[in-house]
mmCIF file of C-alpha atoms in Angstrom:
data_model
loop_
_atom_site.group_PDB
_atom_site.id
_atom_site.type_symbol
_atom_site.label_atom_id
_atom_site.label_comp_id
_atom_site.label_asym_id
_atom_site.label_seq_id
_atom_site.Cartn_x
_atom_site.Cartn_y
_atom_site.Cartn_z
ATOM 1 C CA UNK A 240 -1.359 -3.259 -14.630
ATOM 2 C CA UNK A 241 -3.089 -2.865 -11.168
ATOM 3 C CA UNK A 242 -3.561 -5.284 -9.101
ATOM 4 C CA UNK A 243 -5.720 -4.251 -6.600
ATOM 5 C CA UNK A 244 -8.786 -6.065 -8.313
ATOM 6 C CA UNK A 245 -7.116 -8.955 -9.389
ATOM 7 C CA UNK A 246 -7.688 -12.304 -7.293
ATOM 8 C CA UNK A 247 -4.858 -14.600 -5.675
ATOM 9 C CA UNK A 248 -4.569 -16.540 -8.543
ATOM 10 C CA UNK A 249 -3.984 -13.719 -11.315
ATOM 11 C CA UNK A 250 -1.671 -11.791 -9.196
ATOM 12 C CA UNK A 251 0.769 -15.195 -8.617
ATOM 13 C CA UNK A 252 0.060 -15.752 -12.450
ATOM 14 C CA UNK A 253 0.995 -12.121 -13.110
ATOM 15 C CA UNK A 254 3.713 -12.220 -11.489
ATOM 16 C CA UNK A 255 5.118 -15.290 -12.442
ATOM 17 C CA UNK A 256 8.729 -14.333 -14.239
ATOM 18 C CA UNK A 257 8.193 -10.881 -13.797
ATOM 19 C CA UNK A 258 12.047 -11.022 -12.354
ATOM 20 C CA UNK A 259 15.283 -11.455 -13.094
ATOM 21 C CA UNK A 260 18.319 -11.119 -11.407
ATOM 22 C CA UNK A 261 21.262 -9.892 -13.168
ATOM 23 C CA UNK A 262 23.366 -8.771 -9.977
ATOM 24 C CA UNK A 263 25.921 -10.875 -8.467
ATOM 25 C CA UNK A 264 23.728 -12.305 -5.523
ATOM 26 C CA UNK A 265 25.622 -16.279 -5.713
ATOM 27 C CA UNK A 266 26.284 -16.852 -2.218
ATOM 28 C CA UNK A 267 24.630 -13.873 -0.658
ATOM 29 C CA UNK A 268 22.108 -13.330 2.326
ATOM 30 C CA UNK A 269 19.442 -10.627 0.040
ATOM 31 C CA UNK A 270 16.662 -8.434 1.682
ATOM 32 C CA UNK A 271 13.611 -7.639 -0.416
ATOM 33 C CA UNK A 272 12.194 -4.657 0.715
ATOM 34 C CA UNK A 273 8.297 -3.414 -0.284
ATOM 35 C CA UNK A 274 5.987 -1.321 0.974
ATOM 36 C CA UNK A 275 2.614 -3.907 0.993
ATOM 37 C CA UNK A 276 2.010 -7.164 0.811
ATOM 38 C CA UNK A 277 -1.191 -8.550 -0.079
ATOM 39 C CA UNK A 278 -0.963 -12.004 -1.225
ATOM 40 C CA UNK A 279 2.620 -12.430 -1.451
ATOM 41 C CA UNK A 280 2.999 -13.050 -5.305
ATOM 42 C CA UNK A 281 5.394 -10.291 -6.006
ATOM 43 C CA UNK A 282 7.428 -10.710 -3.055
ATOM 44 C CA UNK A 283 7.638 -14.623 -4.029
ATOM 45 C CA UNK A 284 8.687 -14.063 -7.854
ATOM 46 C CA UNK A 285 11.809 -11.860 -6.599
ATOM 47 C CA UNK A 286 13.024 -14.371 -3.924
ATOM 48 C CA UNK A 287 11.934 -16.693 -6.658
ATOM 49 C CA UNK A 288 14.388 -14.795 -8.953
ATOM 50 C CA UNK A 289 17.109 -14.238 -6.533
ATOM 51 C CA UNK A 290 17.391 -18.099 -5.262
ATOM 52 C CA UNK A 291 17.578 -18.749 -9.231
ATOM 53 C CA UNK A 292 20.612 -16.489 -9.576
ATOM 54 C CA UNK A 293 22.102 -18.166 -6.805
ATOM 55 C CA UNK A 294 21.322 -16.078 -3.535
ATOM 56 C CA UNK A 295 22.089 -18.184 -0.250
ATOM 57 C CA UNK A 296 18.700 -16.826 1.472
ATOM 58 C CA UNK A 297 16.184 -14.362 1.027
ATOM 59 C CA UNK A 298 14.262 -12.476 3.731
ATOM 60 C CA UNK A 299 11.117 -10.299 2.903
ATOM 61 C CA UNK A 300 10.594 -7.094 4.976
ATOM 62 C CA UNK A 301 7.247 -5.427 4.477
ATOM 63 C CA UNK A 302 6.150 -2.002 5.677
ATOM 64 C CA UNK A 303 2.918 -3.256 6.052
ATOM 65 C CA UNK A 304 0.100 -6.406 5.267
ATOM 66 C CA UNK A 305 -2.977 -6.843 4.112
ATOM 67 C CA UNK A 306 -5.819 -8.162 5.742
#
């Protein structure tokens, strides 16, 4: 569903295990790529994911934030 009404508390609880990784990531440096970040939930639950499966780092590139 949208999130654009949703507070900072029901978008990090919908988000929480929205992800999994299935890719061989063990060992790797990952980028996360999306387009806007408002509170950071969905961005979190995928580096959340990816550390999880084994991912040596994760860095988060956004096109653009939220007030």
């Amino acid at each position: 569903p949208r999130q654009a009404t949703l507070g900072r508390r029901a978008r990090q609880r919908g988000a929480a295990g929205l992800f999994v990784c299935t890719g061989p990531v063990r060992g790797r440096h990952v980028a996360v790529v999306d387009d806007v970040m408002t509170t950071g939930s969905t961005v979190g639950a995928a580096a959340t994911a990816l550390m999880a499966a084994g991912a040596a780092s994760v860095t988060v590139l956004v096109a653009a934030r939220t007030p």
